């Protein structure tokens, strides 16, 4: 694989669903300064990307971030708790948020204004069921179409930027209307969600001719292109819509921002692009959940019923994940989904940073860069926690609940697993005697 191919892999993993799903939610915290929040999130992602690349070159694995955690912490409780936290945050919650965004766009496009709230649930559930089925029986078809979808999205975004960036109202972007610096920093925990796919680039390490040199190039090209794209899109949206309008439109804010310049055709163009991006993201996440849960089951971090030998069949992990996504996407409020998913994902990346710092002698990473990455991530998490506790205590409670759930599940499963191992050992001793 070439550097360009690896970079394109990363761009495809990042660009799309995230930007559609969270603009309105980010505006609640950062106002019209969302573009600045995306810039800061891009910087944090670049710092973490350095650490992830160093680990990826030294420890190439299909286990992704959890493989790096095992190298840094061993296959014990830290990895177990992180696995449950990451599964719920980066898989179940993130997939739920994207599915909800699909439902909103599908309702706006196919039903129109004034549609009952039930339509969102119908389309949200439909995309989860359809993509789960596709991941089971026809994932290769989607894989082949992924490149075309990414190219189509980039073309649509280019058109959107071209028609909005030169016709923006700078009064809407005036610094005087920005919230406090602490609010902007706190919002980075939300906008970081749109960069979560950057770690996928490390999977290309084994296919590059010179991973040590080419993997960092691919990472920074992908993050650079994605960051510039997000900056221009957010400037176009908030230079066209007021903060109140963007918050009100929520997941469809980008499509509504295209309407003044391109009319209904602009809205339709962006809505179709959103449907492609979100459906593709739901499929990719569900498909990845199968391999992830299977790996965690094999390492003993998840119960065997998540693995390929489950009574539910070889796709047990995927089916369980799809069922959880159906429940969360139809029951939990979108703002809570976005906040919990992003915050927990940042915690996972912070732990990966600690792992990278511990292994810096083996990976050749510069300790001060890894330390800066951890510090930046920690600062964002602290500001986000304070802001959320003050302004959205129910969301803060949800984050704490997810963390506690991860600890409890790891504790309970490890006890059940260890008792089973002890019983098997005792039974074997009796048989031998």
Coordinates of C-alpha atoms in Angstrom, one line a residue:
X1 CA 0.0 0.0 0.0
X2 CA 1.2 3.5 -0.8
X3 CA 1.2 6.4 1.6
X4 CA -1.6 7.9 -0.4
X5 CA -3.6 4.7 0.0
X6 CA -3.1 4.5 3.7
X7 CA -4.0 8.2 4.1
X8 CA -7.1 7.6 2.1
X9 CA -8.0 4.8 4.4
X10 CA -7.8 7.2 7.4
X11 CA -9.7 9.9 5.7
X12 CA -12.5 7.5 4.9
X13 CA -12.6 6.3 8.5
X14 CA -12.9 9.9 9.8
X15 CA -14.8 11.9 7.3
X16 CA -18.5 11.5 7.1
X17 CA -20.8 10.4 9.8
X18 CA -19.2 12.3 12.7
X19 CA -19.4 15.8 11.0
X20 CA -23.1 15.1 10.2
X21 CA -24.0 13.8 13.6
X22 CA -22.5 16.3 16.0
X23 CA -22.5 19.9 14.6
X24 CA -25.7 20.8 16.4
X25 CA -24.6 19.2 19.7
X26 CA -21.2 20.9 19.6
X27 CA -22.9 24.3 19.0
X28 CA -24.7 23.9 22.3
X29 CA -21.4 24.2 24.1
X30 CA -19.1 26.1 21.7
X31 CA -21.6 28.3 19.9
X32 CA -20.3 29.7 16.6
X33 CA -16.7 28.9 17.7
X34 CA -17.2 25.2 16.7
X35 CA -14.6 25.7 14.0
X36 CA -12.1 26.5 16.7
X37 CA -13.2 23.4 18.6
X38 CA -12.5 21.3 15.5
X39 CA -9.0 22.9 15.2
X40 CA -8.2 22.0 18.8
X41 CA -9.6 18.5 18.4
X42 CA -7.4 18.1 15.3
X43 CA -4.3 19.1 17.3
X44 CA -5.1 16.6 20.1
X45 CA -5.7 13.9 17.4
X46 CA -2.3 14.7 15.8
X47 CA -0.5 14.4 19.2
X48 CA -2.3 11.1 19.9
X49 CA -1.7 10.0 16.3
X50 CA 2.1 10.3 16.9
X51 CA 1.8 7.8 19.9
X52 CA -0.5 5.4 18.0
X53 CA 1.8 5.4 15.0
X54 CA 4.9 4.5 17.1
X55 CA 2.9 1.7 18.8
X56 CA 1.5 0.5 15.4
X57 CA 4.9 0.2 13.8
X58 CA 6.4 -1.7 16.8
X59 CA 3.3 -3.9 17.5
X60 CA 1.3 -4.4 14.3
X61 CA -1.9 -6.2 15.3
X62 CA -5.5 -6.5 14.3
X63 CA -6.4 -5.9 17.9
X64 CA -5.9 -2.2 17.5
X65 CA -5.8 0.0 20.5
X66 CA -6.4 -2.9 22.9
X67 CA -3.4 -4.7 21.6
X68 CA -1.3 -1.6 22.6
X69 CA -2.9 -1.6 26.0
X70 CA -2.0 -5.3 26.6
X71 CA 1.6 -4.5 25.6
X72 CA 1.7 -1.6 28.1
X73 CA -0.4 -2.9 31.0
X74 CA -0.5 -6.7 30.5
X75 CA -3.6 -8.7 29.9
X76 CA -5.2 -7.8 33.3
X77 CA -7.8 -5.6 34.9
X78 CA -6.8 -2.3 33.2
X79 CA -7.3 -3.9 29.8
X80 CA -10.5 -5.6 30.9
X81 CA -12.1 -2.4 32.2
X82 CA -10.8 -0.5 29.2
X83 CA -12.3 -3.1 26.9
X84 CA -15.8 -2.9 28.4
X85 CA -15.5 0.9 28.4
X86 CA -14.3 1.1 24.9
X87 CA -16.9 -1.4 23.7
X88 CA -19.8 0.6 25.1
X89 CA -18.3 4.0 24.1
X90 CA -16.6 3.5 20.7
X91 CA -18.9 0.7 19.4
X92 CA -22.3 0.7 21.0
X93 CA -22.7 4.5 21.8
X94 CA -20.9 5.8 18.8
X95 CA -22.9 3.5 16.4
X96 CA -26.1 4.5 18.2
X97 CA -25.4 8.2 17.6
X98 CA -24.6 7.7 13.9
X99 CA -27.8 5.6 13.5
X100 CA -29.8 8.4 15.1
X101 CA -28.3 10.9 12.7
X102 CA -29.4 8.5 9.8
X103 CA -32.9 8.5 11.2
X104 CA -33.1 12.3 11.3
X105 CA -31.9 12.7 7.7
X106 CA -34.1 9.9 6.4
X107 CA -37.1 11.5 8.1
X108 CA -36.4 14.9 6.7
X109 CA -35.7 13.6 3.2
X110 CA -38.5 11.0 2.9
X111 CA -41.2 12.2 5.2
X112 CA -40.6 16.0 5.4
X113 CA -41.3 18.6 8.0
X114 CA -44.0 17.9 10.6
X115 CA -43.2 14.2 10.7
X116 CA -44.0 12.5 14.0
X117 CA -41.1 11.6 16.2
X118 CA -41.8 7.9 15.6
X119 CA -40.4 8.2 12.1
X120 CA -36.9 8.8 13.4
X121 CA -37.1 5.6 15.4
X122 CA -38.4 3.7 12.4
X123 CA -35.5 4.8 10.2
X124 CA -32.9 4.5 13.0
X125 CA -34.0 0.9 13.7
X126 CA -34.2 0.0 10.0
X127 CA -30.6 1.1 9.3
X128 CA -29.3 -0.9 12.3
X129 CA -31.1 -4.1 11.2
X130 CA -30.2 -3.7 7.5
X131 CA -26.5 -3.0 8.2
X132 CA -26.3 -5.9 10.7
X133 CA -27.8 -8.2 8.1
X134 CA -25.4 -6.9 5.4
X135 CA -22.4 -7.3 7.7
X136 CA -23.4 -11.0 8.1
X137 CA -24.1 -11.9 4.5
X138 CA -22.8 -9.2 2.2
X139 CA -20.0 -7.2 3.8
X140 CA -17.7 -7.6 0.8
X141 CA -20.1 -5.6 -1.4
X142 CA -20.0 -2.7 1.1
X143 CA -16.2 -2.9 1.3
X144 CA -15.9 -2.5 -2.5
X145 CA -18.3 0.5 -2.4
X146 CA -16.5 2.2 0.5
X147 CA -14.0 4.0 -1.7
X148 CA -16.7 5.3 -4.0
X149 CA -18.7 6.5 -1.0
X150 CA -15.7 8.4 0.4
X151 CA -15.0 10.0 -3.0
X152 CA -18.6 11.0 -3.4
X153 CA -18.6 12.6 0.1
X154 CA -15.4 14.6 -0.6
X155 CA -17.0 15.9 -3.9
X156 CA -20.2 16.8 -2.1
X157 CA -18.2 18.6 0.7
X158 CA -16.2 20.4 -1.9
X159 CA -19.4 21.7 -3.5
X160 CA -20.8 22.7 -0.1
X161 CA -17.6 24.6 0.8
X162 CA -17.5 26.3 -2.6
X163 CA -21.0 27.6 -2.4
X164 CA -20.9 28.7 1.3
X165 CA -17.4 29.9 2.1
X166 CA -17.5 32.9 -0.2
X167 CA -21.0 33.9 0.9
X168 CA -20.7 33.7 4.6
X169 CA -21.9 36.4 7.1
X170 CA -18.8 37.2 9.2
X171 CA -21.1 38.9 11.8
X172 CA -22.3 35.4 12.7
X173 CA -18.7 34.3 13.3
X174 CA -17.7 37.4 15.3
X175 CA -15.4 36.7 18.3
X176 CA -17.7 38.8 20.5
X177 CA -20.3 36.1 20.2
X178 CA -18.0 33.3 21.3
X179 CA -18.5 31.6 24.7
X180 CA -15.7 31.4 27.3
X181 CA -12.4 29.7 26.5
X182 CA -13.3 27.0 29.0
X183 CA -16.5 26.2 27.1
X184 CA -14.6 26.0 23.8
X185 CA -12.0 23.6 25.4
X186 CA -14.8 21.5 26.9
X187 CA -16.4 21.2 23.5
X188 CA -13.3 19.5 22.1
X189 CA -14.5 16.3 23.9
X190 CA -17.4 16.4 21.4
X191 CA -15.7 17.4 18.2
X192 CA -13.0 14.8 18.8
X193 CA -15.7 12.3 18.0
X194 CA -15.3 13.2 14.3
X195 CA -11.6 12.2 14.4
X196 CA -12.0 8.8 16.2
X197 CA -11.2 6.8 13.0
X198 CA -7.6 8.0 12.8
X199 CA -6.3 5.0 14.6
X200 CA -7.5 2.8 11.7
X201 CA -4.4 3.9 9.7
X202 CA -2.2 1.8 11.9
X203 CA -3.8 -1.3 10.4
X204 CA -1.9 -0.5 7.2
X205 CA 1.5 -0.9 8.8
X206 CA 2.1 -4.4 7.5
X207 CA 1.2 -3.4 3.9
X208 CA 3.6 -0.4 3.6
X209 CA 7.1 -0.8 2.2
X210 CA 8.7 1.3 5.0
X211 CA 6.2 1.6 7.9
X212 CA 8.5 3.5 10.1
X213 CA 8.7 6.4 7.6
X214 CA 5.5 6.0 5.6
X215 CA 3.0 5.4 8.4
X216 CA 3.6 8.8 10.1
X217 CA 3.3 10.5 6.7
X218 CA 0.0 8.8 6.0
X219 CA -1.3 9.7 9.5
X220 CA -0.5 13.4 9.3
X221 CA -1.7 13.7 5.7
X222 CA -5.0 12.1 6.7
X223 CA -5.4 14.3 9.8
X224 CA -4.3 17.4 8.0
X225 CA -6.9 17.0 5.1
X226 CA -9.6 16.0 7.6
X227 CA -8.9 19.0 9.9
X228 CA -9.0 21.5 7.1
X229 CA -12.2 20.0 5.7
X230 CA -13.9 20.2 9.1
X231 CA -12.7 23.8 9.6
X232 CA -14.2 24.9 6.3
X233 CA -17.4 23.0 6.8
X234 CA -18.0 24.4 10.2
X235 CA -17.2 28.0 9.1
X236 CA -19.6 27.5 6.2
X237 CA -22.4 26.2 8.5
X238 CA -22.0 28.9 11.2
X239 CA -21.4 31.6 8.7
X240 CA -24.8 30.7 7.2
X241 CA -26.9 29.7 10.2
X242 CA -27.2 31.3 13.6
X243 CA -26.2 29.2 16.6
X244 CA -29.9 28.8 17.5
X245 CA -30.8 27.6 14.1
X246 CA -27.9 25.1 14.0
X247 CA -28.9 23.8 17.4
X248 CA -32.5 23.6 16.4
X249 CA -31.7 21.7 13.1
X250 CA -29.4 19.4 15.0
X251 CA -28.2 16.5 12.9
X252 CA -29.5 18.1 9.7
X253 CA -27.6 21.5 10.2
X254 CA -25.2 20.9 7.3
X255 CA -28.0 20.2 4.8
X256 CA -30.0 23.3 6.0
X257 CA -26.9 25.4 5.6
X258 CA -26.7 24.4 1.9
X259 CA -30.4 25.4 1.3
X260 CA -29.8 29.2 1.1
X261 CA -27.3 28.9 -1.8
X262 CA -28.6 25.8 -3.6
X263 CA -32.2 25.7 -2.6
X264 CA -34.0 22.4 -2.0
X265 CA -31.4 20.7 -4.3
X266 CA -28.7 21.6 -1.9
X267 CA -30.6 20.2 1.1
X268 CA -31.3 17.0 -0.9
X269 CA -27.6 16.7 -2.0
X270 CA -26.3 16.9 1.6
X271 CA -29.1 14.7 2.9
X272 CA -28.2 11.9 0.5
X273 CA -24.6 12.3 1.3
X274 CA -25.5 12.0 5.0
X275 CA -27.5 8.9 4.5
X276 CA -24.5 7.3 2.6
X277 CA -22.0 8.3 5.3
X278 CA -24.1 7.3 8.3
X279 CA -25.2 4.0 6.8
X280 CA -21.7 3.1 5.8
X281 CA -20.4 4.1 9.3
X282 CA -23.1 1.9 11.0
X283 CA -22.1 -1.0 8.8
X284 CA -18.4 -0.6 9.4
X285 CA -18.8 -0.3 13.2
X286 CA -21.1 -3.3 13.5
X287 CA -18.8 -5.3 11.2
X288 CA -15.8 -4.3 13.3
X289 CA -17.6 -5.2 16.5
X290 CA -17.6 -8.9 15.5
X291 CA -13.8 -9.1 15.2
X292 CA -13.3 -7.0 18.3
X293 CA -15.6 -9.0 20.6
X294 CA -14.2 -12.2 19.2
X295 CA -10.6 -11.2 20.0
X296 CA -11.6 -10.0 23.5
X297 CA -13.4 -13.3 24.1
X298 CA -10.3 -15.3 22.9
X299 CA -8.0 -13.3 25.3
X300 CA -10.4 -14.0 28.2
X301 CA -11.5 -10.4 28.6
X302 CA -15.1 -11.0 27.4
X303 CA -17.4 -14.0 28.0
X304 CA -17.2 -16.8 25.5
X305 CA -20.7 -16.1 24.2
X306 CA -19.2 -13.1 22.4
X307 CA -16.8 -15.4 20.5
X308 CA -17.1 -17.5 17.4
X309 CA -18.0 -20.6 19.4
X310 CA -21.1 -19.0 20.8
X311 CA -24.6 -20.7 20.6
X312 CA -25.6 -17.6 18.6
X313 CA -23.2 -18.6 15.9
X314 CA -20.0 -17.2 14.5
X315 CA -21.5 -13.7 14.3
X316 CA -22.6 -13.6 18.0
X317 CA -20.7 -10.5 18.9
X318 CA -22.1 -8.6 15.9
X319 CA -25.7 -9.7 16.8
X320 CA -25.3 -8.8 20.4
X321 CA -23.9 -5.4 19.5
X322 CA -26.7 -4.7 17.0
X323 CA -29.3 -5.5 19.7
X324 CA -27.6 -3.1 22.2
X325 CA -27.4 -0.4 19.5
X326 CA -31.2 -0.8 18.8
X327 CA -31.9 -0.2 22.5
X328 CA -29.6 2.7 23.0
X329 CA -30.4 4.6 19.8
X330 CA -34.1 4.4 20.5
X331 CA -34.0 5.2 24.2
X332 CA -31.1 7.5 25.1
X333 CA -31.0 11.2 24.2
X334 CA -28.6 12.1 21.4
X335 CA -26.7 14.7 23.4
X336 CA -26.0 12.1 26.1
X337 CA -24.9 9.6 23.4
X338 CA -22.4 12.1 21.9
X339 CA -21.0 13.2 25.2
X340 CA -20.6 9.7 26.7
X341 CA -19.1 8.3 23.6
X342 CA -16.6 11.0 23.1
X343 CA -15.6 11.3 26.7
X344 CA -15.0 7.5 27.2
X345 CA -13.1 7.4 23.9
X346 CA -10.8 10.1 25.2
X347 CA -10.2 8.1 28.4
X348 CA -9.2 5.1 26.2
X349 CA -6.8 7.2 24.2
X350 CA -5.3 8.7 27.4
X351 CA -4.6 5.1 28.6
X352 CA -3.1 4.3 25.2
X353 CA -0.9 7.4 25.8
X354 CA 0.3 6.0 29.1
X355 CA 1.0 2.7 27.5
X356 CA 3.0 4.5 24.8
X357 CA 5.0 6.4 27.4
X358 CA 5.8 3.2 29.2
X359 CA 7.0 1.6 26.0
X360 CA 8.8 4.6 24.5
X361 CA 12.2 2.9 24.7
X362 CA 10.9 0.0 22.6
X363 CA 8.9 2.2 20.1
X364 CA 11.5 5.0 19.8
X365 CA 8.8 7.6 20.6
X366 CA 9.9 10.9 22.1
X367 CA 8.8 11.0 25.6
X368 CA 8.0 14.7 25.7
X369 CA 5.6 14.4 22.7
X370 CA 3.7 11.5 24.3
X371 CA 3.6 13.5 27.5
X372 CA 2.2 16.5 25.7
X373 CA -0.4 14.3 24.1
X374 CA -1.5 12.9 27.4
X375 CA -1.5 16.4 29.0
X376 CA -3.7 17.8 26.2
X377 CA -6.1 14.9 26.4
X378 CA -6.3 15.2 30.2
X379 CA -7.0 19.0 30.0
X380 CA -9.8 18.4 27.6
X381 CA -11.3 15.8 29.8
X382 CA -11.1 17.9 33.0
X383 CA -12.7 21.0 31.3
X384 CA -15.4 18.7 29.8
X385 CA -16.1 17.1 33.1
X386 CA -16.4 20.4 34.9
X387 CA -18.6 21.9 32.2
X388 CA -20.8 18.8 32.0
X389 CA -21.2 18.6 35.8
X390 CA -22.2 22.2 35.9
X391 CA -24.5 22.4 32.9
X392 CA -25.6 18.8 32.2
X393 CA -25.5 16.8 35.4
X394 CA -27.6 14.0 33.9
X395 CA -25.0 13.5 31.2
X396 CA -22.2 13.5 33.8
X397 CA -24.1 10.9 35.7
X398 CA -24.4 8.8 32.5
X399 CA -20.6 8.9 32.0
X400 CA -20.0 7.8 35.6
X401 CA -22.6 5.1 35.2
X402 CA -20.9 3.7 32.1
X403 CA -17.5 3.8 33.9
X404 CA -19.0 2.0 36.9
X405 CA -20.7 -0.5 34.6
X406 CA -17.3 -1.3 32.9
X407 CA -15.7 -1.9 36.3
X408 CA -18.6 -4.1 37.6
X409 CA -18.8 -6.2 34.4
X410 CA -15.0 -6.8 34.4
X411 CA -15.1 -7.7 38.1
X412 CA -18.1 -10.1 37.7
X413 CA -16.8 -11.7 34.6
X414 CA -13.3 -12.3 36.0
X415 CA -14.8 -13.9 39.1
X416 CA -17.0 -16.2 37.0
X417 CA -14.1 -17.1 34.7
X418 CA -11.7 -17.8 37.5
X419 CA -14.2 -20.0 39.3
X420 CA -14.8 -21.9 36.1
X421 CA -11.1 -22.4 35.7
X422 CA -10.7 -23.5 39.3
X423 CA -13.6 -25.9 39.0
X424 CA -12.2 -27.4 35.8
X425 CA -8.8 -27.8 37.4
X426 CA -10.2 -29.5 40.5
X427 CA -12.3 -31.8 38.3
X428 CA -9.2 -32.7 36.3
X429 CA -7.3 -33.5 39.5
X430 CA -10.1 -35.8 40.7
X431 CA -10.1 -37.6 37.4
X432 CA -6.3 -38.1 37.5
X433 CA -6.6 -39.6 41.0

